[in-house]
Amino acid sequence: QRLVLAVDGPSGSGKSSVSRRVARVLGLGVLDTGAMYRAVTCAALDRGLDLADADAVAALARAAQLEQSLDPERESVVIDGTDVTTAIREPRVSAAVSAVATNLAVREELVARQRAVAASGGVVIEGRDITTVVAPDAPVRILLTADEGARVARRARELHGTADAQALAATQDLVVLRDARDSTVAAFTTAAEGVVEIDTSALGFDEVVQAVLDVVVA
Ligand code: ADP
Ligand code: CDP
């Protein structure tokens, strides 16, 4: 099964959860590229590296042994023998990841690894630069978008179990600031030519999954 689906979107657009479900339905693997940037961030923090030391962080990324499950039923990320599956979701990592993701030498290394996965095929690859840089030739390329309010509300529900005013206020900066920092790297949020954009703001999860599957069949 050689099919490759490239899926991009900003934080809270639904790319991870939708990609996982689509992979399951189609019997494909799934590669969460954000988890790779998060794993390197985790390792750098654990080693006490200064994230502003671009050379040191890049050296870590190049030398890192990264084992990531592509099985949509089983999320697992291990870096240099340390299981970071849970740790990569911690707020300290979310707060620091943009500093690692804007390191161009780190991107070069991780993009090369992602392209190797794309070359084997049979996978949904999701991130920020998959449709444009990692797999611009993928037969199916999708950009999921959603307005800021929807994305903040989804994250608030995920992190706090509610989207009340307090939860929204606590989540707003997390989403908006990280997107602003990420956007210095590339035009993450505009669809390149040939990329199908799906605005998920007013769609439920199942509707988004169906919309993606419709693109695959078309
Ligand atoms: P991303 O990977 O783009 O940051 P996620 O897939 O992690 O986004 O989704 C963020 C949260 O929003 C998750 O809790 C997910 O279950 C939920 N979610 C995803 N798609 C939708 C949708 N269409 N409507 C409502 N909630 C959604
Ligand atoms: O789930 P969310 O969209 O919030 O984040 P993620 O997909 O786990 O990605 C975490 C971070 O990794 C992003 O904020 C980007 O800084 C970076 N990233 C990237 O630069 N390029 C990618 N292809 C994927 C993620």
Short mmCIF file of C-alpha atoms and ligand atoms in Angstrom, two decimals:
data_model
loop_
_atom_site.label_atom_id
_atom_site.label_comp_id
_atom_site.label_asym_id
_atom_site.label_seq_id
_atom_site.Cartn_x
_atom_site.Cartn_y
_atom_site.Cartn_z
CA GLN A 1 0.00 0.00 0.00
CA ARG A 2 1.95 3.04 -1.31
CA LEU A 3 -0.65 5.76 -0.71
CA VAL A 4 0.64 8.89 1.04
CA LEU A 5 -1.68 11.49 2.56
CA ALA A 6 -0.12 14.81 3.56
CA VAL A 7 -2.10 16.74 6.18
CA ASP A 8 -1.19 20.17 7.56
CA GLY A 9 -2.89 22.57 9.92
CA PRO A 10 -2.36 24.93 12.83
CA SER A 11 -2.74 23.93 16.48
CA GLY A 12 -6.26 22.72 17.23
CA SER A 13 -7.30 22.36 13.59
CA GLY A 14 -7.83 18.64 14.26
CA LYS A 15 -4.96 17.25 12.19
CA SER A 16 -3.69 14.70 14.73
CA SER A 17 -7.04 13.20 15.68
CA VAL A 18 -8.41 13.30 12.13
CA SER A 19 -5.22 11.81 10.61
CA ARG A 20 -5.24 8.99 13.13
CA ARG A 21 -8.85 8.09 12.36
CA VAL A 22 -8.36 8.34 8.59
CA ALA A 23 -5.28 6.11 8.83
CA ARG A 24 -7.32 3.56 10.80
CA VAL A 25 -10.15 3.58 8.26
CA LEU A 26 -7.80 3.23 5.29
CA GLY A 27 -5.45 0.73 6.94
CA LEU A 28 -2.47 3.09 6.73
CA GLY A 29 0.20 4.12 9.21
CA VAL A 30 0.28 7.61 10.70
CA LEU A 31 3.32 9.82 11.33
CA ASP A 32 2.84 12.66 13.81
CA THR A 33 5.70 15.01 12.86
CA GLY A 34 4.89 17.42 15.68
CA ALA A 35 5.75 14.56 18.06
CA MET A 36 9.24 14.47 16.53
CA TYR A 37 9.86 18.18 17.26
CA ARG A 38 8.39 17.61 20.70
CA ALA A 39 10.64 14.60 21.37
CA VAL A 40 13.79 16.55 20.48
CA THR A 41 12.55 19.39 22.70
CA CYS A 42 11.99 16.94 25.55
CA ALA A 43 15.48 15.45 25.21
CA ALA A 44 17.08 18.92 25.03
CA LEU A 45 15.24 20.08 28.16
CA ASP A 46 16.09 16.88 30.03
CA ARG A 47 19.78 17.37 29.17
CA GLY A 48 19.64 20.98 30.33
CA LEU A 49 20.59 22.34 26.90
CA ASP A 50 20.10 26.02 26.21
CA LEU A 51 17.50 25.94 23.42
CA ALA A 52 18.99 29.13 22.00
CA ASP A 53 22.22 27.19 21.40
CA ALA A 54 21.27 26.21 17.84
CA ASP A 55 24.35 24.06 17.22
CA ALA A 56 23.95 22.03 20.40
CA VAL A 57 20.26 21.34 19.75
CA ALA A 58 20.97 20.46 16.11
CA ALA A 59 23.71 18.05 17.16
CA LEU A 60 21.27 16.38 19.53
CA ALA A 61 18.68 16.05 16.75
CA ARG A 62 21.18 14.54 14.30
CA ALA A 63 22.46 12.01 16.81
CA ALA A 64 19.05 11.13 18.27
CA GLN A 65 17.72 7.64 17.91
CA LEU A 66 14.02 8.23 17.43
CA GLU A 67 11.61 5.29 17.51
CA GLN A 68 8.04 6.22 16.72
CA SER A 69 5.10 3.88 16.31
CA LEU A 70 3.24 4.40 13.02
CA ASP A 71 0.37 2.25 14.25
CA PRO A 72 -2.74 4.46 14.55
CA GLU A 73 -3.91 2.24 17.42
CA ARG A 74 -0.74 2.67 19.46
CA GLU A 75 0.94 5.99 20.14
CA SER A 76 4.56 5.59 21.21
CA VAL A 77 7.59 7.88 21.00
CA VAL A 78 11.00 6.82 22.33
CA ILE A 79 14.09 9.02 22.02
CA ASP A 80 17.52 7.62 22.88
CA GLY A 81 15.90 4.85 24.88
CA THR A 82 13.62 7.13 26.91
CA ASP A 83 9.87 6.72 26.43
CA VAL A 84 8.53 10.27 26.03
CA THR A 85 5.04 9.36 24.75
CA THR A 86 3.41 11.20 27.66
CA ALA A 87 6.10 13.78 28.43
CA ILE A 88 5.96 15.34 24.95
CA ARG A 89 2.41 16.57 25.71
CA GLU A 90 3.43 18.41 28.90
CA PRO A 91 2.95 22.21 28.91
CA ARG A 92 6.71 22.79 29.45
CA VAL A 93 7.32 21.03 26.13
CA SER A 94 4.50 22.84 24.29
CA ALA A 95 5.94 26.13 25.55
CA ALA A 96 9.47 25.32 24.35
CA VAL A 97 8.85 23.44 21.10
CA SER A 98 8.74 26.48 18.80
CA ALA A 99 12.32 27.36 19.81
CA VAL A 100 13.40 23.94 18.53
CA ALA A 101 11.13 23.97 15.47
CA THR A 102 12.54 27.31 14.29
CA ASN A 103 16.08 25.85 14.35
CA LEU A 104 16.69 25.29 10.63
CA ALA A 105 19.33 22.59 11.17
CA VAL A 106 16.87 20.64 13.31
CA ARG A 107 14.23 21.00 10.58
CA GLU A 108 16.67 19.76 7.95
CA GLU A 109 17.37 16.63 9.99
CA LEU A 110 13.75 15.85 10.88
CA VAL A 111 12.45 16.61 7.38
CA ALA A 112 14.96 14.10 5.97
CA ARG A 113 13.66 11.44 8.35
CA GLN A 114 10.05 12.30 7.49
CA ARG A 115 10.79 12.05 3.77
CA ALA A 116 12.20 8.57 4.31
CA VAL A 117 8.89 7.54 5.89
CA ALA A 118 6.96 9.14 3.01
CA ALA A 119 9.12 7.24 0.53
CA SER A 120 8.05 3.90 2.02
CA GLY A 121 4.42 4.94 1.54
CA GLY A 122 1.25 3.61 3.12
CA VAL A 123 1.09 6.45 5.59
CA VAL A 124 -0.75 9.60 6.63
CA ILE A 125 1.81 12.26 7.55
CA GLU A 126 0.60 15.24 9.54
CA GLY A 127 2.26 18.47 10.60
CA ARG A 128 2.88 22.02 9.43
CA ASP A 129 5.02 21.69 6.30
CA ILE A 130 4.06 18.26 4.95
CA THR A 131 2.06 19.45 1.93
CA THR A 132 4.75 21.99 1.01
CA VAL A 133 8.17 20.64 2.04
CA VAL A 134 8.12 17.04 3.26
CA ALA A 135 5.79 15.47 0.69
CA PRO A 136 4.84 18.10 -1.91
CA ASP A 137 4.29 15.29 -4.44
CA ALA A 138 1.90 13.29 -2.27
CA PRO A 139 -1.20 12.25 -4.25
CA VAL A 140 -3.46 13.61 -1.51
CA ARG A 141 -2.59 16.90 0.19
CA ILE A 142 -4.94 18.54 2.68
CA LEU A 143 -4.82 21.70 4.79
CA LEU A 144 -7.17 21.69 7.78
CA THR A 145 -8.01 25.14 9.06
CA ALA A 146 -10.35 26.48 11.74
CA ASP A 147 -10.86 29.95 13.09
CA GLU A 148 -9.01 30.88 16.24
CA GLY A 149 -12.09 30.69 18.46
CA ALA A 150 -12.82 27.12 17.43
CA ARG A 151 -9.21 26.03 17.88
CA VAL A 152 -8.93 27.60 21.31
CA ALA A 153 -12.24 26.05 22.41
CA ARG A 154 -11.12 22.57 21.27
CA ARG A 155 -7.82 22.85 23.15
CA ALA A 156 -9.62 24.18 26.23
CA ARG A 157 -11.95 21.16 26.25
CA GLU A 158 -9.00 18.84 25.75
CA LEU A 159 -6.88 20.39 28.53
CA HIS A 160 -9.58 21.45 31.02
CA GLY A 161 -12.60 19.32 30.10
CA THR A 162 -14.62 22.49 29.51
CA ALA A 163 -14.68 25.56 27.31
CA ASP A 164 -15.96 27.98 29.97
CA ALA A 165 -14.57 31.52 30.16
CA GLN A 166 -11.80 30.56 32.57
CA ALA A 167 -10.66 27.60 30.48
CA LEU A 168 -10.74 29.70 27.31
CA ALA A 169 -8.66 32.42 28.93
CA ALA A 170 -6.10 29.88 30.14
CA THR A 171 -5.82 28.33 26.69
CA GLN A 172 -5.93 31.41 24.44
CA ASP A 173 -2.28 32.39 24.82
CA LEU A 174 -1.02 28.81 24.45
CA VAL A 175 -2.60 28.46 21.03
CA VAL A 176 -2.14 31.98 19.71
CA LEU A 177 1.44 32.51 20.87
CA ARG A 178 2.66 29.15 19.56
CA ASP A 179 1.04 29.77 16.17
CA ALA A 180 2.65 33.21 16.04
CA ARG A 181 6.08 31.75 16.84
CA ASP A 182 5.62 28.86 14.39
CA SER A 183 4.57 31.21 11.60
CA THR A 184 8.07 32.73 11.51
CA VAL A 185 9.32 29.50 9.89
CA ALA A 186 7.02 29.18 6.90
CA ALA A 187 3.63 30.07 5.56
CA PHE A 188 2.13 27.22 7.54
CA THR A 189 -1.45 28.39 7.21
CA THR A 190 -1.93 29.17 3.53
CA ALA A 191 -2.74 26.37 1.12
CA ALA A 192 -0.13 25.77 -1.58
CA GLU A 193 -1.27 25.04 -5.14
CA GLY A 194 -3.03 21.70 -5.42
CA VAL A 195 -3.72 21.49 -1.70
CA VAL A 196 -7.35 20.99 -0.67
CA GLU A 197 -8.30 23.29 2.18
CA ILE A 198 -11.01 22.16 4.59
CA ASP A 199 -12.31 24.76 7.04
CA THR A 200 -13.32 22.66 10.04
CA SER A 201 -14.63 25.53 12.21
CA ALA A 202 -18.27 24.48 11.88
CA LEU A 203 -17.72 20.76 11.28
CA GLY A 204 -17.89 17.93 13.80
CA PHE A 205 -15.03 15.43 14.03
CA ASP A 206 -16.83 12.75 11.96
CA GLU A 207 -17.71 15.30 9.29
CA VAL A 208 -14.06 16.30 8.95
CA VAL A 209 -13.00 12.65 8.69
CA GLN A 210 -15.59 12.12 5.96
CA ALA A 211 -14.48 15.25 4.10
CA VAL A 212 -10.88 13.95 4.09
CA LEU A 213 -12.00 10.50 2.92
CA ASP A 214 -13.99 12.19 0.13
CA VAL A 215 -10.79 13.87 -1.08
CA VAL A 216 -8.99 10.51 -1.10
CA VAL A 217 -11.69 8.89 -3.24
CA ALA A 218 -12.07 11.88 -5.60
P1 ADP B 1 -4.16 19.39 16.16
O1 ADP B 1 -3.38 18.12 16.00
O2 ADP B 1 -4.42 20.08 14.86
O3 ADP B 1 -3.58 20.32 17.18
P2 ADP B 1 -6.10 17.69 17.46
O4 ADP B 1 -6.37 16.62 16.50
O5 ADP B 1 -5.19 17.41 18.60
O6 ADP B 1 -5.59 19.01 16.69
O7 ADP B 1 -7.50 18.22 17.98
C1 ADP B 1 -7.60 19.13 19.06
C2 ADP B 1 -8.81 18.75 19.91
O8 ADP B 1 -10.01 19.04 19.19
C3 ADP B 1 -8.86 17.28 20.26
O9 ADP B 1 -9.35 17.15 21.57
C4 ADP B 1 -9.83 16.70 19.24
O10 ADP B 1 -10.50 15.57 19.75
C5 ADP B 1 -10.80 17.85 19.03
N1 ADP B 1 -11.35 17.93 17.68
C6 ADP B 1 -10.77 17.57 16.51
N2 ADP B 1 -11.57 17.84 15.46
C7 ADP B 1 -12.70 18.41 15.96
C8 ADP B 1 -13.91 18.94 15.39
N3 ADP B 1 -14.13 18.95 14.07
N4 ADP B 1 -14.83 19.47 16.21
C9 ADP B 1 -14.59 19.49 17.55
N5 ADP B 1 -13.50 19.02 18.16
C10 ADP B 1 -12.55 18.48 17.39
O1 CDP B 2 -0.99 19.55 18.17
P1 CDP B 2 -0.35 20.86 17.87
O2 CDP B 2 -0.71 21.37 16.51
O3 CDP B 2 -0.58 21.88 18.91
O4 CDP B 2 1.21 20.66 17.86
P2 CDP B 2 2.06 19.52 17.18
O5 CDP B 2 1.49 19.09 15.88
O6 CDP B 2 2.33 18.49 18.21
O7 CDP B 2 3.39 20.31 16.85
C1 CDP B 2 4.18 20.86 17.89
C2 CDP B 2 5.11 21.90 17.31
O8 CDP B 2 6.04 21.28 16.43
C3 CDP B 2 4.46 23.00 16.49
O9 CDP B 2 4.00 24.06 17.32
C4 CDP B 2 5.60 23.44 15.58
O10 CDP B 2 6.46 24.33 16.27
C5 CDP B 2 6.38 22.16 15.37
N1 CDP B 2 6.13 21.48 14.09
C6 CDP B 2 6.80 21.91 12.96
O11 CDP B 2 7.51 22.92 13.04
N2 CDP B 2 6.67 21.27 11.78
C7 CDP B 2 5.89 20.18 11.69
N3 CDP B 2 5.79 19.53 10.54
C8 CDP B 2 5.17 19.72 12.82
C9 CDP B 2 5.31 20.40 14.00
#
